[in-house]
Structure formats: C-alpha cells, structure tokens
Amino acid sequence: MEESSMKAFMDKDFLLETQTAKQLFHDYAEGAPILDYHCHINPKEIAENRQFDNITQAWLGGDHYKWRLMRSFGVEEKYITGDAADYEKFCKWAECLGKAIGNPLFHWSHLELQRYFGYHGVLNRKSADEVWKLCNEKLARPSMSVRSLIRSSNVKLICTTDDPVDSLEWHKKIAEDDGFDVKVLPAWRPDKAMNIEKPDYLPYLDQLAEVTGRREIASFAQLKEVLRERMDYFASMGCKVSDHGLEHVMYYPAGEDEIETVFLKRLNRMILTREETMKFKTAFMIFVGCEYHRRDWAMQLHFGCKRDNNSPMYGAVGPDTGYDCINNDTPSAQTADFLNALVSAGGLPRTILYSLNPNDNQIIGSILGCFQDSSAAAKIQQGSAWWFNDHKTGMQDQMISLANLGNLSGFVGMLTDSRSFLSYTRHEYFRRILCNLIGGWVENGEFPADMETLSEIVKDISYENARRYFKFDI
C-alpha cells in the first residue's frame, strides 16, 4: 500500500517545501529577533503591563481583520463590536475560524495558539470551550502579561503610532523603567495636521496651538513652526520614524502665497476645492519630507485605501472597524513627481512606499530605481505586503516583484501593523514564506546553494536590514 504524502497540520515545517527552505528557516530566520518598526499597540498598556482577563480581550478587541471575517459569516454585530459576553464572542469567532480555509487569519490564529498557549489542535465550534478555558488559565499567569509577551516573542524594539499633540507620557514612563529592556519609541503620524478638508481640522489646530503654548495658529508658516517644535520633542524621545496614511501620494505644486491663501480660506470655514486641498497636502508633505531628511528620520507612506465605505456602520461603530477597501486610483506619475520634488529640494529622506493595491507592485518597483543613491542601501523601499495583502500570496507576489525589479536582499522585511500583543507570530509566518521562496529558487537552480550568502540574506531581511535602515541603537 502506498504511503501517504500528506503533510501534518501546521507542524515545525509548516510552509517549508524544500530542504533548503527548512535549513534557512530553522537555522537562521526562526531565532532572529523582531524589530516592530510599525504597529498600533497602545504604549499605556506596556507601561502598565496589562494583564488580559480572557482571550477575547487579547484577540478580538480592536481587531477589524477578525471582525470582517465574522461579518462575512453572517454573525450579528452584537457578537463582534456589540455588548455580547466575551465568552459568546469567542465562541462565534471559533465557529467562523473553523471554516476559514485559505484565510491568513486561520494560520495566524493557530500560530498564536501554538506559540503562546501550547495548543496544537484546531480551534472550531467543537473545541471552543476547551480552548477558552486553556487560554484564560494561561493568561492569568504573570508570564502572560503584556511585557512578558513582548519579551517571549524576542522583540527588541517597538515603534508605536503617535500624533503630534501626544504628550508621549507613557513612552517616558517606559524609558525610565529599568525593569523593562525593550525599547518603545514613538513614530510621528501627522495625518490630522495635514487633512485640511476634515470637519475636525480647526479644533485640531487649537489642540496643536495649546500643546505648544500658543494662542492660535493663524498661517501655514505658523503651522510649520509648531510642527518643527513638536518634531524636536519627538526626537528628544527617541523618534526616528514618521508614518503617513494617504489617499495616494499626491503632487500638486503651488507657491507659498497660494498655500497661505488656501490655509486662510480654511481658517475662515470656507469650503476648499479638491485641487486646493491637494495643493495644500503637497506643500505639507514636501515640508515634512525635507524636515525628515534634515533630522535623518525615515518616512513611511501608506496609501491606496478607501476608508469608511459603509456610512450607516461608520455612524454606529466609527472608524477602523472593518469597512475600508482597496483604492484603485494610484497616480504613479505623481508619486515619482513628489519624490523628485524632494530630491530637487535636497531633502529626500529614506522612504518606504506601501500601496494597499497589489497591482502597484511593479509600479513601485520601477519608481524605486529612479531615486536610489549611495547615502543608504535600498534607500527607497517597497514596504511589506500590507493589510489586505499580508497573506501567503500577497507576500510572495510583493517579494518576487521586488526581487525582479530591485534589491530583495536589502528589504527591511515584515512589520506587525497590529493592535494585538499576540500578533508577533506574523513575523514567523512571513519568515517561513521568505525562506520557502528563496529555498525554491535555490533548489530549482536559479541561485547557488551558497549557504553563507543565503544565511546573510535571510538574517538581514528578518532583522538586520531594519536595524540598520532605521538607525536604531540596539
């Protein structure tokens, strides 16, 4: 009788299809530290070393990835963002997950169960009660506090996402605590200062004025002065990274006088045209880009998202709750023109471009090569497969495109981009896919079986490239 060739479910060689892939992962990638240079976790929870009461709090709170999947199974909103009991929410999630074949959430969730809870079974409707009890018993232990989870995940540094008005009080408390040796640094996210068209823009300017001891911000020149002051403060707290959420990378050039006129028009509560809005945002981004270059900060540009598409649900549950989608309107010429404007101004910082649209992979790859220089290896980067793309197919496609058009070996690798302290297994998932991709090329005769070079590439993409690129002192 012929022996079955079926692989075991998510065993130690999960996603590793060749001997070279297995060697690269187990010998070089698996034990590499994690540098979490972009995430949305709350520094307050790190400072206070939060202990979760149950697995629903740790898993489902704020996780719009899971919420979207549950809605696609027809689950009532009360079990998602509503007032159902935590146990009921977990059981609904388990029922959905058990049939989520092909969805990365199935792999992520089971990696988390394996690594943090020692559970190697399958979470579904039948096992929900067993897993609920196991996870909650372990979450009650001191070894499962937020700080312990970070340490056990081999995380060396975390960059949170912080607004210019943020006091950074929790970062300060973490930095002053000698009992926690993982660096937690702020990352500058000035979207609210740029989004001049938003209804809450003027109240936000009042917040910026207040935090810098001013009576008001009455011009774009004054806004720039305030932002420089806040950048100085962020830098004093260790910030070396900026991040922007953009509809797309825009380039609508205008003179200083015209931008001041647009700004004054908004201060007078007049409605701006789309062209006026784009001109202001272009001027804003060129200003901050030059400031980042002067301060030796890296700039991350996340674009290609159309947000808050379901108006009734936005009104009911607010933003970042699972109602966003890919925006297919990415003007590549404007991206190149924007980077060119910074180069021409002598102020192009190290820049990472992330598009939510996977169709932009080759576009970004072609743009990168126009702006590389000797000031940094892979100075202009294509960011990791992001949000709707951080699954096996999306990660493979992004890395293959980057390899085809640029320098994969200089890639800064995976980012967590999560609000969960259990999400660090996403780095393992990424590294397995990376090693399998490279291992396949080697065993197909497309790259030599030079383990010295291969191990350096894998270790660099897993950790070292990001450490060098962002110039973190770790």
JSON list of C-alpha atoms in Angstrom, two decimals, residues 92-312:
[
{"chain": "A", "resi": 92, "resn": "LYS", "atom": "CA", "xyz": [-18.75, 32.89, 17.48]},
{"chain": "A", "resi": 93, "resn": "TRP", "atom": "CA", "xyz": [-15.16, 33.59, 16.42]},
{"chain": "A", "resi": 94, "resn": "ALA", "atom": "CA", "xyz": [-14.19, 29.93, 16.92]},
{"chain": "A", "resi": 95, "resn": "GLU", "atom": "CA", "xyz": [-17.14, 28.79, 14.81]},
{"chain": "A", "resi": 96, "resn": "CYS", "atom": "CA", "xyz": [-16.08, 31.10, 11.97]},
{"chain": "A", "resi": 97, "resn": "LEU", "atom": "CA", "xyz": [-12.37, 30.28, 12.21]},
{"chain": "A", "resi": 98, "resn": "GLY", "atom": "CA", "xyz": [-13.02, 26.55, 11.94]},
{"chain": "A", "resi": 99, "resn": "LYS", "atom": "CA", "xyz": [-14.19, 27.02, 8.35]},
{"chain": "A", "resi": 100, "resn": "ALA", "atom": "CA", "xyz": [-11.88, 29.89, 7.33]},
{"chain": "A", "resi": 101, "resn": "ILE", "atom": "CA", "xyz": [-9.99, 27.77, 4.83]},
{"chain": "A", "resi": 102, "resn": "GLY", "atom": "CA", "xyz": [-7.44, 29.78, 2.81]},
{"chain": "A", "resi": 103, "resn": "ASN", "atom": "CA", "xyz": [-7.69, 32.85, 5.04]},
{"chain": "A", "resi": 104, "resn": "PRO", "atom": "CA", "xyz": [-4.44, 34.02, 6.72]},
{"chain": "A", "resi": 105, "resn": "LEU", "atom": "CA", "xyz": [-6.38, 34.52, 9.96]},
{"chain": "A", "resi": 106, "resn": "PHE", "atom": "CA", "xyz": [-6.64, 30.75, 10.19]},
{"chain": "A", "resi": 107, "resn": "HIS", "atom": "CA", "xyz": [-2.84, 30.43, 10.13]},
{"chain": "A", "resi": 108, "resn": "TRP", "atom": "CA", "xyz": [-2.14, 33.47, 12.31]},
{"chain": "A", "resi": 109, "resn": "SER", "atom": "CA", "xyz": [-4.61, 32.35, 14.98]},
{"chain": "A", "resi": 110, "resn": "HIS", "atom": "CA", "xyz": [-3.26, 28.81, 15.14]},
{"chain": "A", "resi": 111, "resn": "LEU", "atom": "CA", "xyz": [0.35, 30.03, 15.25]},
{"chain": "A", "resi": 112, "resn": "GLU", "atom": "CA", "xyz": [-0.65, 32.18, 18.22]},
{"chain": "A", "resi": 113, "resn": "LEU", "atom": "CA", "xyz": [-2.35, 29.25, 19.91]},
{"chain": "A", "resi": 114, "resn": "GLN", "atom": "CA", "xyz": [0.76, 27.11, 19.37]},
{"chain": "A", "resi": 115, "resn": "ARG", "atom": "CA", "xyz": [3.40, 29.63, 20.41]},
{"chain": "A", "resi": 116, "resn": "TYR", "atom": "CA", "xyz": [1.70, 31.37, 23.34]},
{"chain": "A", "resi": 117, "resn": "PHE", "atom": "CA", "xyz": [-0.67, 28.71, 24.67]},
{"chain": "A", "resi": 118, "resn": "GLY", "atom": "CA", "xyz": [0.94, 25.42, 23.66]},
{"chain": "A", "resi": 119, "resn": "TYR", "atom": "CA", "xyz": [-2.24, 24.33, 21.87]},
{"chain": "A", "resi": 120, "resn": "HIS", "atom": "CA", "xyz": [-1.62, 22.30, 18.69]},
{"chain": "A", "resi": 121, "resn": "GLY", "atom": "CA", "xyz": [-5.19, 21.32, 17.94]},
{"chain": "A", "resi": 122, "resn": "VAL", "atom": "CA", "xyz": [-7.70, 23.11, 15.74]},
{"chain": "A", "resi": 123, "resn": "LEU", "atom": "CA", "xyz": [-9.96, 25.88, 17.04]},
{"chain": "A", "resi": 124, "resn": "ASN", "atom": "CA", "xyz": [-13.51, 25.43, 15.83]},
{"chain": "A", "resi": 125, "resn": "ARG", "atom": "CA", "xyz": [-17.04, 25.16, 17.17]},
{"chain": "A", "resi": 126, "resn": "LYS", "atom": "CA", "xyz": [-16.34, 21.81, 18.88]},
{"chain": "A", "resi": 127, "resn": "SER", "atom": "CA", "xyz": [-13.10, 22.85, 20.59]},
{"chain": "A", "resi": 128, "resn": "ALA", "atom": "CA", "xyz": [-14.14, 26.40, 21.56]},
{"chain": "A", "resi": 129, "resn": "ASP", "atom": "CA", "xyz": [-14.86, 25.63, 25.22]},
{"chain": "A", "resi": 130, "resn": "GLU", "atom": "CA", "xyz": [-11.61, 23.70, 25.66]},
{"chain": "A", "resi": 131, "resn": "VAL", "atom": "CA", "xyz": [-9.53, 26.48, 24.11]},
{"chain": "A", "resi": 132, "resn": "TRP", "atom": "CA", "xyz": [-11.37, 29.20, 26.05]},
{"chain": "A", "resi": 133, "resn": "LYS", "atom": "CA", "xyz": [-10.52, 27.53, 29.36]},
{"chain": "A", "resi": 134, "resn": "LEU", "atom": "CA", "xyz": [-6.91, 26.76, 28.39]},
{"chain": "A", "resi": 135, "resn": "CYS", "atom": "CA", "xyz": [-6.15, 30.27, 27.16]},
{"chain": "A", "resi": 136, "resn": "ASN", "atom": "CA", "xyz": [-7.79, 32.01, 30.10]},
{"chain": "A", "resi": 137, "resn": "GLU", "atom": "CA", "xyz": [-5.95, 29.83, 32.62]},
{"chain": "A", "resi": 138, "resn": "LYS", "atom": "CA", "xyz": [-2.64, 30.73, 30.99]},
{"chain": "A", "resi": 139, "resn": "LEU", "atom": "CA", "xyz": [-3.48, 34.42, 30.56]},
{"chain": "A", "resi": 140, "resn": "ALA", "atom": "CA", "xyz": [-3.90, 34.68, 34.33]},
{"chain": "A", "resi": 141, "resn": "ARG", "atom": "CA", "xyz": [-0.20, 33.87, 34.81]},
{"chain": "A", "resi": 142, "resn": "PRO", "atom": "CA", "xyz": [2.40, 36.66, 35.22]},
{"chain": "A", "resi": 143, "resn": "SER", "atom": "CA", "xyz": [4.27, 35.12, 32.27]},
{"chain": "A", "resi": 144, "resn": "MET", "atom": "CA", "xyz": [1.40, 36.25, 30.02]},
{"chain": "A", "resi": 145, "resn": "SER", "atom": "CA", "xyz": [1.38, 39.94, 30.90]},
{"chain": "A", "resi": 146, "resn": "VAL", "atom": "CA", "xyz": [1.92, 42.40, 28.04]},
{"chain": "A", "resi": 147, "resn": "ARG", "atom": "CA", "xyz": [5.60, 42.87, 28.83]},
{"chain": "A", "resi": 148, "resn": "SER", "atom": "CA", "xyz": [6.17, 39.16, 29.20]},
{"chain": "A", "resi": 149, "resn": "LEU", "atom": "CA", "xyz": [4.51, 38.51, 25.84]},
{"chain": "A", "resi": 150, "resn": "ILE", "atom": "CA", "xyz": [6.79, 41.06, 24.21]},
{"chain": "A", "resi": 151, "resn": "ARG", "atom": "CA", "xyz": [9.92, 39.57, 25.80]},
{"chain": "A", "resi": 152, "resn": "SER", "atom": "CA", "xyz": [8.96, 35.98, 25.00]},
{"chain": "A", "resi": 153, "resn": "SER", "atom": "CA", "xyz": [8.43, 37.00, 21.37]},
{"chain": "A", "resi": 154, "resn": "ASN", "atom": "CA", "xyz": [12.08, 38.13, 21.19]},
{"chain": "A", "resi": 155, "resn": "VAL", "atom": "CA", "xyz": [11.09, 41.71, 20.39]},
{"chain": "A", "resi": 156, "resn": "LYS", "atom": "CA", "xyz": [13.94, 44.20, 20.74]},
{"chain": "A", "resi": 157, "resn": "LEU", "atom": "CA", "xyz": [12.23, 47.46, 19.77]},
{"chain": "A", "resi": 158, "resn": "ILE", "atom": "CA", "xyz": [8.70, 48.74, 19.13]},
{"chain": "A", "resi": 159, "resn": "CYS", "atom": "CA", "xyz": [7.61, 51.90, 17.32]},
{"chain": "A", "resi": 160, "resn": "THR", "atom": "CA", "xyz": [4.07, 52.97, 18.16]},
{"chain": "A", "resi": 161, "resn": "THR", "atom": "CA", "xyz": [1.97, 55.40, 16.08]},
{"chain": "A", "resi": 162, "resn": "ASP", "atom": "CA", "xyz": [1.64, 58.83, 17.67]},
{"chain": "A", "resi": 163, "resn": "ASP", "atom": "CA", "xyz": [0.01, 62.14, 16.86]},
{"chain": "A", "resi": 164, "resn": "PRO", "atom": "CA", "xyz": [1.96, 65.44, 17.14]},
{"chain": "A", "resi": 165, "resn": "VAL", "atom": "CA", "xyz": [-0.26, 66.54, 20.04]},
{"chain": "A", "resi": 166, "resn": "ASP", "atom": "CA", "xyz": [0.57, 63.40, 22.04]},
{"chain": "A", "resi": 167, "resn": "SER", "atom": "CA", "xyz": [2.34, 64.06, 25.33]},
{"chain": "A", "resi": 168, "resn": "LEU", "atom": "CA", "xyz": [4.31, 60.78, 24.99]},
{"chain": "A", "resi": 169, "resn": "GLU", "atom": "CA", "xyz": [3.93, 60.38, 28.75]},
{"chain": "A", "resi": 170, "resn": "TRP", "atom": "CA", "xyz": [3.72, 56.58, 28.52]},
{"chain": "A", "resi": 171, "resn": "HIS", "atom": "CA", "xyz": [6.88, 56.39, 26.41]},
{"chain": "A", "resi": 172, "resn": "LYS", "atom": "CA", "xyz": [8.64, 58.44, 29.06]},
{"chain": "A", "resi": 173, "resn": "LYS", "atom": "CA", "xyz": [7.48, 56.10, 31.83]},
{"chain": "A", "resi": 174, "resn": "ILE", "atom": "CA", "xyz": [8.61, 53.04, 29.89]},
{"chain": "A", "resi": 175, "resn": "ALA", "atom": "CA", "xyz": [12.02, 54.60, 29.16]},
{"chain": "A", "resi": 176, "resn": "GLU", "atom": "CA", "xyz": [12.51, 55.41, 32.86]},
{"chain": "A", "resi": 177, "resn": "ASP", "atom": "CA", "xyz": [11.65, 51.85, 33.96]},
{"chain": "A", "resi": 178, "resn": "ASP", "atom": "CA", "xyz": [14.88, 49.88, 34.34]},
{"chain": "A", "resi": 179, "resn": "GLY", "atom": "CA", "xyz": [12.89, 46.66, 34.71]},
{"chain": "A", "resi": 180, "resn": "PHE", "atom": "CA", "xyz": [11.92, 46.58, 31.02]},
{"chain": "A", "resi": 181, "resn": "ASP", "atom": "CA", "xyz": [14.71, 46.37, 28.48]},
{"chain": "A", "resi": 182, "resn": "VAL", "atom": "CA", "xyz": [12.67, 46.54, 25.23]},
{"chain": "A", "resi": 183, "resn": "LYS", "atom": "CA", "xyz": [12.79, 49.98, 23.62]},
{"chain": "A", "resi": 184, "resn": "VAL", "atom": "CA", "xyz": [9.38, 51.55, 22.92]},
{"chain": "A", "resi": 185, "resn": "LEU", "atom": "CA", "xyz": [9.76, 54.62, 20.72]},
{"chain": "A", "resi": 186, "resn": "PRO", "atom": "CA", "xyz": [7.21, 57.00, 19.25]},
{"chain": "A", "resi": 187, "resn": "ALA", "atom": "CA", "xyz": [6.63, 57.26, 15.50]},
{"chain": "A", "resi": 188, "resn": "TRP", "atom": "CA", "xyz": [5.44, 60.58, 14.12]},
{"chain": "A", "resi": 189, "resn": "ARG", "atom": "CA", "xyz": [1.99, 60.35, 12.43]},
{"chain": "A", "resi": 190, "resn": "PRO", "atom": "CA", "xyz": [0.82, 63.89, 11.46]},
{"chain": "A", "resi": 191, "resn": "ASP", "atom": "CA", "xyz": [-2.23, 62.97, 9.35]},
{"chain": "A", "resi": 192, "resn": "LYS", "atom": "CA", "xyz": [-4.58, 65.20, 11.35]},
{"chain": "A", "resi": 193, "resn": "ALA", "atom": "CA", "xyz": [-2.32, 68.21, 10.79]},
{"chain": "A", "resi": 194, "resn": "MET", "atom": "CA", "xyz": [-2.38, 67.56, 7.04]},
{"chain": "A", "resi": 195, "resn": "ASN", "atom": "CA", "xyz": [-6.04, 66.65, 6.46]},
{"chain": "A", "resi": 196, "resn": "ILE", "atom": "CA", "xyz": [-7.25, 70.21, 5.98]},
{"chain": "A", "resi": 197, "resn": "GLU", "atom": "CA", "xyz": [-10.57, 69.08, 4.47]},
{"chain": "A", "resi": 198, "resn": "LYS", "atom": "CA", "xyz": [-11.73, 67.17, 7.57]},
{"chain": "A", "resi": 199, "resn": "PRO", "atom": "CA", "xyz": [-14.54, 68.62, 9.71]},
{"chain": "A", "resi": 200, "resn": "ASP", "atom": "CA", "xyz": [-12.41, 68.43, 12.86]},
{"chain": "A", "resi": 201, "resn": "TYR", "atom": "CA", "xyz": [-9.39, 70.24, 11.34]},
{"chain": "A", "resi": 202, "resn": "LEU", "atom": "CA", "xyz": [-9.88, 73.60, 13.08]},
{"chain": "A", "resi": 203, "resn": "PRO", "atom": "CA", "xyz": [-10.40, 72.08, 16.55]},
{"chain": "A", "resi": 204, "resn": "TYR", "atom": "CA", "xyz": [-7.26, 70.05, 15.92]},
{"chain": "A", "resi": 205, "resn": "LEU", "atom": "CA", "xyz": [-5.29, 73.22, 15.16]},
{"chain": "A", "resi": 206, "resn": "ASP", "atom": "CA", "xyz": [-6.48, 74.55, 18.53]},
{"chain": "A", "resi": 207, "resn": "GLN", "atom": "CA", "xyz": [-5.04, 71.42, 20.17]},
{"chain": "A", "resi": 208, "resn": "LEU", "atom": "CA", "xyz": [-1.71, 71.93, 18.42]},
{"chain": "A", "resi": 209, "resn": "ALA", "atom": "CA", "xyz": [-1.62, 75.56, 19.49]},
{"chain": "A", "resi": 210, "resn": "GLU", "atom": "CA", "xyz": [-2.41, 74.65, 23.08]},
{"chain": "A", "resi": 211, "resn": "VAL", "atom": "CA", "xyz": [0.23, 71.93, 23.36]},
{"chain": "A", "resi": 212, "resn": "THR", "atom": "CA", "xyz": [2.90, 74.41, 22.18]},
{"chain": "A", "resi": 213, "resn": "GLY", "atom": "CA", "xyz": [1.69, 77.29, 24.36]},
{"chain": "A", "resi": 214, "resn": "ARG", "atom": "CA", "xyz": [0.29, 79.44, 21.55]},
{"chain": "A", "resi": 215, "resn": "ARG", "atom": "CA", "xyz": [-2.94, 81.35, 21.39]},
{"chain": "A", "resi": 216, "resn": "GLU", "atom": "CA", "xyz": [-3.64, 80.27, 17.83]},
{"chain": "A", "resi": 217, "resn": "ILE", "atom": "CA", "xyz": [-2.19, 79.02, 14.55]},
{"chain": "A", "resi": 218, "resn": "ALA", "atom": "CA", "xyz": [-3.06, 81.73, 12.04]},
{"chain": "A", "resi": 219, "resn": "SER", "atom": "CA", "xyz": [-0.96, 80.77, 8.99]},
{"chain": "A", "resi": 220, "resn": "PHE", "atom": "CA", "xyz": [0.71, 77.84, 7.27]},
{"chain": "A", "resi": 221, "resn": "ALA", "atom": "CA", "xyz": [4.05, 79.35, 8.27]},
{"chain": "A", "resi": 222, "resn": "GLN", "atom": "CA", "xyz": [2.98, 79.17, 11.92]},
{"chain": "A", "resi": 223, "resn": "LEU", "atom": "CA", "xyz": [1.77, 75.60, 11.45]},
{"chain": "A", "resi": 224, "resn": "LYS", "atom": "CA", "xyz": [5.19, 74.62, 10.12]},
{"chain": "A", "resi": 225, "resn": "GLU", "atom": "CA", "xyz": [6.84, 76.32, 13.09]},
{"chain": "A", "resi": 226, "resn": "VAL", "atom": "CA", "xyz": [4.63, 74.38, 15.50]},
{"chain": "A", "resi": 227, "resn": "LEU", "atom": "CA", "xyz": [5.30, 71.08, 13.74]},
{"chain": "A", "resi": 228, "resn": "ARG", "atom": "CA", "xyz": [9.07, 71.67, 13.86]},
{"chain": "A", "resi": 229, "resn": "GLU", "atom": "CA", "xyz": [8.76, 72.25, 17.59]},
{"chain": "A", "resi": 230, "resn": "ARG", "atom": "CA", "xyz": [6.82, 69.03, 18.07]},
{"chain": "A", "resi": 231, "resn": "MET", "atom": "CA", "xyz": [9.31, 67.11, 15.91]},
{"chain": "A", "resi": 232, "resn": "ASP", "atom": "CA", "xyz": [12.05, 68.36, 18.19]},
{"chain": "A", "resi": 233, "resn": "TYR", "atom": "CA", "xyz": [10.14, 66.96, 21.15]},
{"chain": "A", "resi": 234, "resn": "PHE", "atom": "CA", "xyz": [9.53, 63.62, 19.46]},
{"chain": "A", "resi": 235, "resn": "ALA", "atom": "CA", "xyz": [13.23, 63.43, 18.55]},
{"chain": "A", "resi": 236, "resn": "SER", "atom": "CA", "xyz": [14.14, 64.04, 22.18]},
{"chain": "A", "resi": 237, "resn": "MET", "atom": "CA", "xyz": [12.04, 60.95, 22.99]},
{"chain": "A", "resi": 238, "resn": "GLY", "atom": "CA", "xyz": [13.96, 58.80, 20.50]},
{"chain": "A", "resi": 239, "resn": "CYS", "atom": "CA", "xyz": [11.72, 59.15, 17.43]},
{"chain": "A", "resi": 240, "resn": "LYS", "atom": "CA", "xyz": [13.44, 58.28, 14.15]},
{"chain": "A", "resi": 241, "resn": "VAL", "atom": "CA", "xyz": [10.47, 57.24, 12.04]},
{"chain": "A", "resi": 242, "resn": "SER", "atom": "CA", "xyz": [7.49, 59.02, 10.51]},
{"chain": "A", "resi": 243, "resn": "ASP", "atom": "CA", "xyz": [4.37, 57.48, 9.04]},
{"chain": "A", "resi": 244, "resn": "HIS", "atom": "CA", "xyz": [1.61, 58.85, 6.81]},
{"chain": "A", "resi": 245, "resn": "GLY", "atom": "CA", "xyz": [-1.75, 57.48, 5.76]},
{"chain": "A", "resi": 246, "resn": "LEU", "atom": "CA", "xyz": [-2.52, 58.94, 2.32]},
{"chain": "A", "resi": 247, "resn": "GLU", "atom": "CA", "xyz": [-5.29, 58.51, -0.22]},
{"chain": "A", "resi": 248, "resn": "HIS", "atom": "CA", "xyz": [-2.42, 58.50, -2.69]},
{"chain": "A", "resi": 249, "resn": "VAL", "atom": "CA", "xyz": [0.99, 60.16, -2.97]},
{"chain": "A", "resi": 250, "resn": "MET", "atom": "CA", "xyz": [0.00, 63.49, -4.49]},
{"chain": "A", "resi": 251, "resn": "TYR", "atom": "CA", "xyz": [1.88, 66.18, -6.37]},
{"chain": "A", "resi": 252, "resn": "TYR", "atom": "CA", "xyz": [0.01, 69.44, -6.98]},
{"chain": "A", "resi": 253, "resn": "PRO", "atom": "CA", "xyz": [2.71, 72.14, -6.81]},
{"chain": "A", "resi": 254, "resn": "ALA", "atom": "CA", "xyz": [1.85, 75.69, -5.74]},
{"chain": "A", "resi": 255, "resn": "GLY", "atom": "CA", "xyz": [3.65, 78.79, -4.48]},
{"chain": "A", "resi": 256, "resn": "GLU", "atom": "CA", "xyz": [3.86, 79.80, -0.82]},
{"chain": "A", "resi": 257, "resn": "ASP", "atom": "CA", "xyz": [1.40, 82.68, -1.23]},
{"chain": "A", "resi": 258, "resn": "GLU", "atom": "CA", "xyz": [-1.19, 80.40, -2.80]},
{"chain": "A", "resi": 259, "resn": "ILE", "atom": "CA", "xyz": [-0.86, 77.86, 0.04]},
{"chain": "A", "resi": 260, "resn": "GLU", "atom": "CA", "xyz": [-1.26, 80.64, 2.62]},
{"chain": "A", "resi": 261, "resn": "THR", "atom": "CA", "xyz": [-4.43, 81.74, 0.82]},
{"chain": "A", "resi": 262, "resn": "VAL", "atom": "CA", "xyz": [-5.80, 78.19, 0.93]},
{"chain": "A", "resi": 263, "resn": "PHE", "atom": "CA", "xyz": [-4.96, 77.90, 4.63]},
{"chain": "A", "resi": 264, "resn": "LEU", "atom": "CA", "xyz": [-6.62, 81.24, 5.41]},
{"chain": "A", "resi": 265, "resn": "LYS", "atom": "CA", "xyz": [-9.69, 80.18, 3.47]},
{"chain": "A", "resi": 266, "resn": "ARG", "atom": "CA", "xyz": [-9.99, 77.08, 5.66]},
{"chain": "A", "resi": 267, "resn": "LEU", "atom": "CA", "xyz": [-9.48, 79.13, 8.83]},
{"chain": "A", "resi": 268, "resn": "ASN", "atom": "CA", "xyz": [-12.45, 81.21, 7.70]},
{"chain": "A", "resi": 269, "resn": "ARG", "atom": "CA", "xyz": [-14.50, 78.00, 7.44]},
{"chain": "A", "resi": 270, "resn": "MET", "atom": "CA", "xyz": [-14.84, 78.20, 3.68]},
{"chain": "A", "resi": 271, "resn": "ILE", "atom": "CA", "xyz": [-15.11, 75.02, 1.58]},
{"chain": "A", "resi": 272, "resn": "LEU", "atom": "CA", "xyz": [-11.95, 74.12, -0.33]},
{"chain": "A", "resi": 273, "resn": "THR", "atom": "CA", "xyz": [-11.91, 72.66, -3.82]},
{"chain": "A", "resi": 274, "resn": "ARG", "atom": "CA", "xyz": [-10.26, 69.30, -4.31]},
{"chain": "A", "resi": 275, "resn": "GLU", "atom": "CA", "xyz": [-7.41, 70.99, -6.16]},
{"chain": "A", "resi": 276, "resn": "GLU", "atom": "CA", "xyz": [-6.85, 73.41, -3.27]},
{"chain": "A", "resi": 277, "resn": "THR", "atom": "CA", "xyz": [-6.84, 70.51, -0.83]},
{"chain": "A", "resi": 278, "resn": "MET", "atom": "CA", "xyz": [-4.31, 68.58, -2.89]},
{"chain": "A", "resi": 279, "resn": "LYS", "atom": "CA", "xyz": [-2.08, 71.65, -3.26]},
{"chain": "A", "resi": 280, "resn": "PHE", "atom": "CA", "xyz": [-2.05, 72.12, 0.50]},
{"chain": "A", "resi": 281, "resn": "LYS", "atom": "CA", "xyz": [-1.31, 68.47, 1.15]},
{"chain": "A", "resi": 282, "resn": "THR", "atom": "CA", "xyz": [1.51, 68.51, -1.39]},
{"chain": "A", "resi": 283, "resn": "ALA", "atom": "CA", "xyz": [3.08, 71.55, 0.29]},
{"chain": "A", "resi": 284, "resn": "PHE", "atom": "CA", "xyz": [2.62, 69.88, 3.67]},
{"chain": "A", "resi": 285, "resn": "MET", "atom": "CA", "xyz": [4.30, 66.65, 2.55]},
{"chain": "A", "resi": 286, "resn": "ILE", "atom": "CA", "xyz": [7.22, 68.43, 0.89]},
{"chain": "A", "resi": 287, "resn": "PHE", "atom": "CA", "xyz": [7.75, 70.44, 4.07]},
{"chain": "A", "resi": 288, "resn": "VAL", "atom": "CA", "xyz": [7.75, 67.41, 6.37]},
{"chain": "A", "resi": 289, "resn": "GLY", "atom": "CA", "xyz": [9.81, 65.34, 3.92]},
{"chain": "A", "resi": 290, "resn": "CYS", "atom": "CA", "xyz": [12.57, 67.95, 3.95]},
{"chain": "A", "resi": 291, "resn": "GLU", "atom": "CA", "xyz": [12.37, 68.08, 7.76]},
{"chain": "A", "resi": 292, "resn": "TYR", "atom": "CA", "xyz": [12.74, 64.30, 7.96]},
{"chain": "A", "resi": 293, "resn": "HIS", "atom": "CA", "xyz": [15.79, 64.44, 5.73]},
{"chain": "A", "resi": 294, "resn": "ARG", "atom": "CA", "xyz": [17.32, 67.15, 7.89]},
{"chain": "A", "resi": 295, "resn": "ARG", "atom": "CA", "xyz": [16.68, 65.11, 11.05]},
{"chain": "A", "resi": 296, "resn": "ASP", "atom": "CA", "xyz": [17.76, 61.81, 9.46]},
{"chain": "A", "resi": 297, "resn": "TRP", "atom": "CA", "xyz": [14.33, 60.25, 10.02]},
{"chain": "A", "resi": 298, "resn": "ALA", "atom": "CA", "xyz": [12.82, 57.59, 7.77]},
{"chain": "A", "resi": 299, "resn": "MET", "atom": "CA", "xyz": [9.49, 58.35, 6.06]},
{"chain": "A", "resi": 300, "resn": "GLN", "atom": "CA", "xyz": [6.78, 55.73, 5.59]},
{"chain": "A", "resi": 301, "resn": "LEU", "atom": "CA", "xyz": [3.96, 56.39, 3.11]},
{"chain": "A", "resi": 302, "resn": "HIS", "atom": "CA", "xyz": [0.90, 54.12, 3.35]},
{"chain": "A", "resi": 303, "resn": "PHE", "atom": "CA", "xyz": [-1.51, 54.75, 0.50]},
{"chain": "A", "resi": 304, "resn": "GLY", "atom": "CA", "xyz": [-4.20, 53.16, -1.66]},
{"chain": "A", "resi": 305, "resn": "CYS", "atom": "CA", "xyz": [-7.00, 52.82, 0.89]},
{"chain": "A", "resi": 306, "resn": "LYS", "atom": "CA", "xyz": [-10.60, 53.99, 0.54]},
{"chain": "A", "resi": 307, "resn": "ARG", "atom": "CA", "xyz": [-11.89, 54.29, 4.08]},
{"chain": "A", "resi": 308, "resn": "ASP", "atom": "CA", "xyz": [-15.23, 54.14, 5.89]},
{"chain": "A", "resi": 309, "resn": "ASN", "atom": "CA", "xyz": [-17.30, 52.89, 2.96]},
{"chain": "A", "resi": 310, "resn": "ASN", "atom": "CA", "xyz": [-20.39, 51.77, 4.88]},
{"chain": "A", "resi": 311, "resn": "SER", "atom": "CA", "xyz": [-21.87, 55.04, 6.13]},
{"chain": "A", "resi": 312, "resn": "PRO", "atom": "CA", "xyz": [-24.51, 53.60, 8.49]}
]
